[in-house]
Coordinates of C-alpha atoms in Angstrom, one line a residue:
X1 CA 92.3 72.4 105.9
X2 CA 89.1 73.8 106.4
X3 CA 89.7 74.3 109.8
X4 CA 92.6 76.2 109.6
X5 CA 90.8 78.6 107.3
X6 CA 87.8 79.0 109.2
X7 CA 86.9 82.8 109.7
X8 CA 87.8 82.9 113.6
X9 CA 91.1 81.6 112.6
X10 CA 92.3 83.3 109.6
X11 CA 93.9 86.2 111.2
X12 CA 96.7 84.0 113.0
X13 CA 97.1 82.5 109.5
X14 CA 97.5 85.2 107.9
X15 CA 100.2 86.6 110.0
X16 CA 101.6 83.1 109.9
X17 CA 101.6 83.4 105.9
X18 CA 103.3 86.8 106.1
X19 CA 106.0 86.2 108.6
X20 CA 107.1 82.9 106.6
X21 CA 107.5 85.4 103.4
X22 CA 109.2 87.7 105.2
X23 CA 111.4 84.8 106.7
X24 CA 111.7 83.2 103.6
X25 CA 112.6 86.2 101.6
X26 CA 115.3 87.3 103.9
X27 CA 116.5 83.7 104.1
X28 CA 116.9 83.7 99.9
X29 CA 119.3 86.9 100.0
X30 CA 121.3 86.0 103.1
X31 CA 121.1 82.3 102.2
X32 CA 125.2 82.4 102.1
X33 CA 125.4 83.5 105.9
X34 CA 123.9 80.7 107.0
X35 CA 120.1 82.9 107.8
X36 CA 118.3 79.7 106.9
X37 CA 119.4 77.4 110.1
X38 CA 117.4 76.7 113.1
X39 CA 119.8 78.3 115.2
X40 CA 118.4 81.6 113.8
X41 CA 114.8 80.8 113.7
X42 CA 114.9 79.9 117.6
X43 CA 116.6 82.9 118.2
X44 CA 113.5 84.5 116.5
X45 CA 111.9 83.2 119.8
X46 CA 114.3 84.4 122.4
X47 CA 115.3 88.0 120.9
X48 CA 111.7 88.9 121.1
X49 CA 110.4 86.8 123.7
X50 CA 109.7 89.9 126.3
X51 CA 107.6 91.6 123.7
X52 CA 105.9 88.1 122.9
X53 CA 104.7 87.9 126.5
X54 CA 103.8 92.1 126.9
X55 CA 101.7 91.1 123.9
X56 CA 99.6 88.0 125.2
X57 CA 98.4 90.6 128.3
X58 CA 97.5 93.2 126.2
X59 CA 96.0 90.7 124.1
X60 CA 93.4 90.5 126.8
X61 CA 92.9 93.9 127.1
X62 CA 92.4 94.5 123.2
X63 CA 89.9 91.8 122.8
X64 CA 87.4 93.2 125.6
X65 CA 88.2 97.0 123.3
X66 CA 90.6 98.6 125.6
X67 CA 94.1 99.7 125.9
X68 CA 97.0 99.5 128.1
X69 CA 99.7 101.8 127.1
X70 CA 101.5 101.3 130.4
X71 CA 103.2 98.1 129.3
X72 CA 106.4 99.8 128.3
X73 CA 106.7 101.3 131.2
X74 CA 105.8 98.9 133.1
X75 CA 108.7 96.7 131.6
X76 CA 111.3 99.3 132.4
X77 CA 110.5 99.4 135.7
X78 CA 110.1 95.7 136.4
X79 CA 113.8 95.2 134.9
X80 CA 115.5 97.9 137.0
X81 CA 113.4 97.1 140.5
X82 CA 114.3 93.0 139.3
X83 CA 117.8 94.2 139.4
X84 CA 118.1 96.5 142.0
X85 CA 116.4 93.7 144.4
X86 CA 118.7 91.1 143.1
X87 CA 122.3 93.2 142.9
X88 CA 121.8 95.9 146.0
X89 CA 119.0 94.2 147.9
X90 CA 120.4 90.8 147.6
X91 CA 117.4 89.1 147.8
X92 CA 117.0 85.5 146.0
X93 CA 115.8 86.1 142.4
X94 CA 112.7 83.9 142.4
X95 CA 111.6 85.7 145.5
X96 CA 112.4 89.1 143.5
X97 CA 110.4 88.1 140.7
X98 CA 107.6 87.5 142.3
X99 CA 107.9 90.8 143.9
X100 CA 108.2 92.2 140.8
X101 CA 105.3 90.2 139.2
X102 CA 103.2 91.4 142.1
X103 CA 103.5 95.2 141.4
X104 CA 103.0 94.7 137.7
X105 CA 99.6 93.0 138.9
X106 CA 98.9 95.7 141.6
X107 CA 99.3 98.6 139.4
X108 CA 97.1 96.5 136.8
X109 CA 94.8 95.6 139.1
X110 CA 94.4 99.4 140.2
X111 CA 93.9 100.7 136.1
X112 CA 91.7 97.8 135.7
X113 CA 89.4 99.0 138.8
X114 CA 89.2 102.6 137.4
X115 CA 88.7 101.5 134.8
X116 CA 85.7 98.8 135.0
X117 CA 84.2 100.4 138.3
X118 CA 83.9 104.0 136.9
X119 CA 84.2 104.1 133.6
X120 CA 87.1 105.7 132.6
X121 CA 88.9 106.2 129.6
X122 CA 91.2 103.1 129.1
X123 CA 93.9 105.5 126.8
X124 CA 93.4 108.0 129.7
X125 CA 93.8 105.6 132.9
X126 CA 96.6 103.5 131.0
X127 CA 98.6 106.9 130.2
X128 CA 98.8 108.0 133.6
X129 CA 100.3 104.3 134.5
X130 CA 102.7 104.9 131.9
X131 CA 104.5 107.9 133.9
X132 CA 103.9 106.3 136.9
X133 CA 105.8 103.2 136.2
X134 CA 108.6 105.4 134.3
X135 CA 109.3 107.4 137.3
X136 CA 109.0 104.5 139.7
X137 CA 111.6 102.9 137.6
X138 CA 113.7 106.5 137.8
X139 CA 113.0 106.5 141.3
X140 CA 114.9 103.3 141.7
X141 CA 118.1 104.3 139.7
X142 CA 118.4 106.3 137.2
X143 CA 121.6 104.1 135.8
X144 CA 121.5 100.5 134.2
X145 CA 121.9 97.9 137.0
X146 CA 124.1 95.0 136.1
X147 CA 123.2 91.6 137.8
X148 CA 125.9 89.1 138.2
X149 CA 123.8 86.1 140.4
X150 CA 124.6 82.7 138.9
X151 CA 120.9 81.8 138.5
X152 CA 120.1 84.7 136.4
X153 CA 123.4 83.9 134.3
X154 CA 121.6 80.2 134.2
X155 CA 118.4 81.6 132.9
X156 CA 119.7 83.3 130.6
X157 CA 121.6 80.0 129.1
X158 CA 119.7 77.9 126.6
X159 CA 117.1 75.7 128.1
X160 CA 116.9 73.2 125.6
X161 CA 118.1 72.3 122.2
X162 CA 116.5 71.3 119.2
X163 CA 118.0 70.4 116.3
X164 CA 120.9 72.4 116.8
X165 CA 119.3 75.0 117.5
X166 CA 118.9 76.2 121.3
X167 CA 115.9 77.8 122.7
X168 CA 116.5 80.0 125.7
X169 CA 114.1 80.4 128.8
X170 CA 112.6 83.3 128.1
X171 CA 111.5 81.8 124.8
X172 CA 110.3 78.6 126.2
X173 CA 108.5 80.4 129.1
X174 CA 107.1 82.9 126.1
X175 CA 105.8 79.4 124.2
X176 CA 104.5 77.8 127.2
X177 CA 102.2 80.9 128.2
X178 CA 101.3 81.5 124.8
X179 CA 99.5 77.9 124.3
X180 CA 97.9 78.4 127.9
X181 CA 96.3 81.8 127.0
X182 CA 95.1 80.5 123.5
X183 CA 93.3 77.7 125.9
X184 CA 92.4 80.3 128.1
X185 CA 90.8 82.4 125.4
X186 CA 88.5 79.3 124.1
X187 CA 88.0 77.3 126.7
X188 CA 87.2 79.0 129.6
X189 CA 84.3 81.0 130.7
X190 CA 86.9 83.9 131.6
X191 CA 88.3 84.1 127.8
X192 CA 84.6 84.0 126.3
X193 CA 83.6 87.0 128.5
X194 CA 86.3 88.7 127.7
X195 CA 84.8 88.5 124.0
X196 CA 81.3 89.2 125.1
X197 CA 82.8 92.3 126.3
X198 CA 83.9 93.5 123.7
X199 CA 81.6 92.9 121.6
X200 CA 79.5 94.4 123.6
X201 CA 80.0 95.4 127.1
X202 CA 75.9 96.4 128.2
X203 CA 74.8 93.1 126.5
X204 CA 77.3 91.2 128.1
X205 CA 76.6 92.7 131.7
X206 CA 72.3 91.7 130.7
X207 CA 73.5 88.6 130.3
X208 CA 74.6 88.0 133.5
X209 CA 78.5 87.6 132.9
X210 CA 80.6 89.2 135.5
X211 CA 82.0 92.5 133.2
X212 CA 83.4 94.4 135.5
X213 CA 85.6 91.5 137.0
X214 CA 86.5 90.4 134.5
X215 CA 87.4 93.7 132.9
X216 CA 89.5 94.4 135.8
X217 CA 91.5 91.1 135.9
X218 CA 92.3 91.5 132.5
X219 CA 94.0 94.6 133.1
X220 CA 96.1 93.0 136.1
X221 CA 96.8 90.0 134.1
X222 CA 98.3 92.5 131.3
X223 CA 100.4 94.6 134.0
X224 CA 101.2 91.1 135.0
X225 CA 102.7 90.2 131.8
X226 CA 104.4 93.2 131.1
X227 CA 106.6 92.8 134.3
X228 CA 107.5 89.3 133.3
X229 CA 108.9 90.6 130.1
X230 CA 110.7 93.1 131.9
X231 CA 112.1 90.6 133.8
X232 CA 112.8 88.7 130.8
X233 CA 114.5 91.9 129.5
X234 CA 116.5 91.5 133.0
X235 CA 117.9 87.6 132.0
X236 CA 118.4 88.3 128.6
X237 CA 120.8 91.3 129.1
X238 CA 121.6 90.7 132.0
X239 CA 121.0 93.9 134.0
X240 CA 118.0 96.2 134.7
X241 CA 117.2 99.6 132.9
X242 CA 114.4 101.8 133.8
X243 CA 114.4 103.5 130.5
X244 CA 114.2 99.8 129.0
X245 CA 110.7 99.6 127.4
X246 CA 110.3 102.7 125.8
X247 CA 107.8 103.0 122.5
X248 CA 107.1 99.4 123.4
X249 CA 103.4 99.7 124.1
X250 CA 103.5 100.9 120.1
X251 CA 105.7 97.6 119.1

């Protein structure tokens, strides 16, 4: 007990503690349309599984006291190019993916540089990737893309079931990445300097720790992530939108 309430720990609990109330209040007044199942909590999961993963990446970038507003963006555009390399390209969607997953870390990798290397405003850098990925995602097609490829349709089927209640890819991929970041985070001499950073960034660079790496592959890692949840977007709806994503970064 102790350790759960330990002071590095108590703001996961306390979000814990508030989205149980919230759960369980809203489970006490729709308790007669069947709110309380599991059915409904896993699909707590999979409805917000995109915005799950956009928020471990940025995760990164928050701790080391930055900001990546491009993420919306970024998911917009990763659904429509996802789709438009799938449906007009015909090109196999793993391979599209990681296409996809690519440019998310490229244009990351790029605000990360700026970023570290000269010093830049984070809101100011990020901003500008937000209308870049927007009109990339424009560029592509300015109408929804539908994909009909049977492996998306399989993705977007439940992956496994538990207790009735089935938990769909995105949301297993979403609960898989989240227990490797929070490994990531403590265990690793990446997720510690990404701490010392911000804390504070001169220190940490007296130290010896490798800032402005690390600085910079946090930002690719959150571009990264912000294309996978467009592409979850992508599976769960099943087509690509480059207007998809918008006011995310604020979610």
């Amino acid at each position: 007990m102790k350790a759960l309430l330990a002071p590095e720990r108590r703001p996961i609990m306390a979000t814990a503690v508030v989205c149980l109330l919230l759960y369980s209040v809203a489970g006490f007044y729709l308790r007669e349309n069947n709110f309380v199942t599991f059915r409904v909590f896993f699909n707590f999961f999979s409805d917000n599984a995109f915005l799950g993963v956009i928020a471990l990446g940025l995760t990164l970038v928050i701790i080391t006291g930055g900001i990546d507003l491009s993420v919306g963006s970024m998911a917009g555009c990763a659904s429509i190019m996802a789709a438009s390399l799938i449906t007009n390209r015909g090109i196999h969607p793993l391979l599209a993916f990681g296409i996809v997953c690519l440019f998310g870390a490229t244009v990351g990798l790029i605000q990360g540089f700026l970023i570290a290397r000269y010093q830049l405003a984070p809101f100011l850098i990020t901003l500008g990737g937000l209308f870049f990925c927007r009109g990339v995602g424009l560029l592509i097609s300015r109408e929804a893309t539908s994909i009909t490829n049977p492996l998306v349709q399989k993705l977007g089927s439940p992956a496994i079931n538990v207790l009735g209640g089935p938990i769909f890819w995105p949301a297993f991929i979403f609960i898989v990445l989240a227990v490797v970041m929070a490994f990531v985070l403590r265990q690793t001499r990446f997720g510690r300097t990404l701490f010392a950073i911000g804390g504070n960034a001169p220190s940490a660079h007296l130290m010896g720790l490798p800032v402005n790496r690390s600085l910079t592959l946090a930002y690719a890692l959150s571009g990264a992530f912000a294309a996978i949840g467009g592409i979850h977007t992508a599976i769960y709806t099943g087509s690509g939108n480059a207007t998809a994503g918008t006011g995310l970064e604020l979610d």
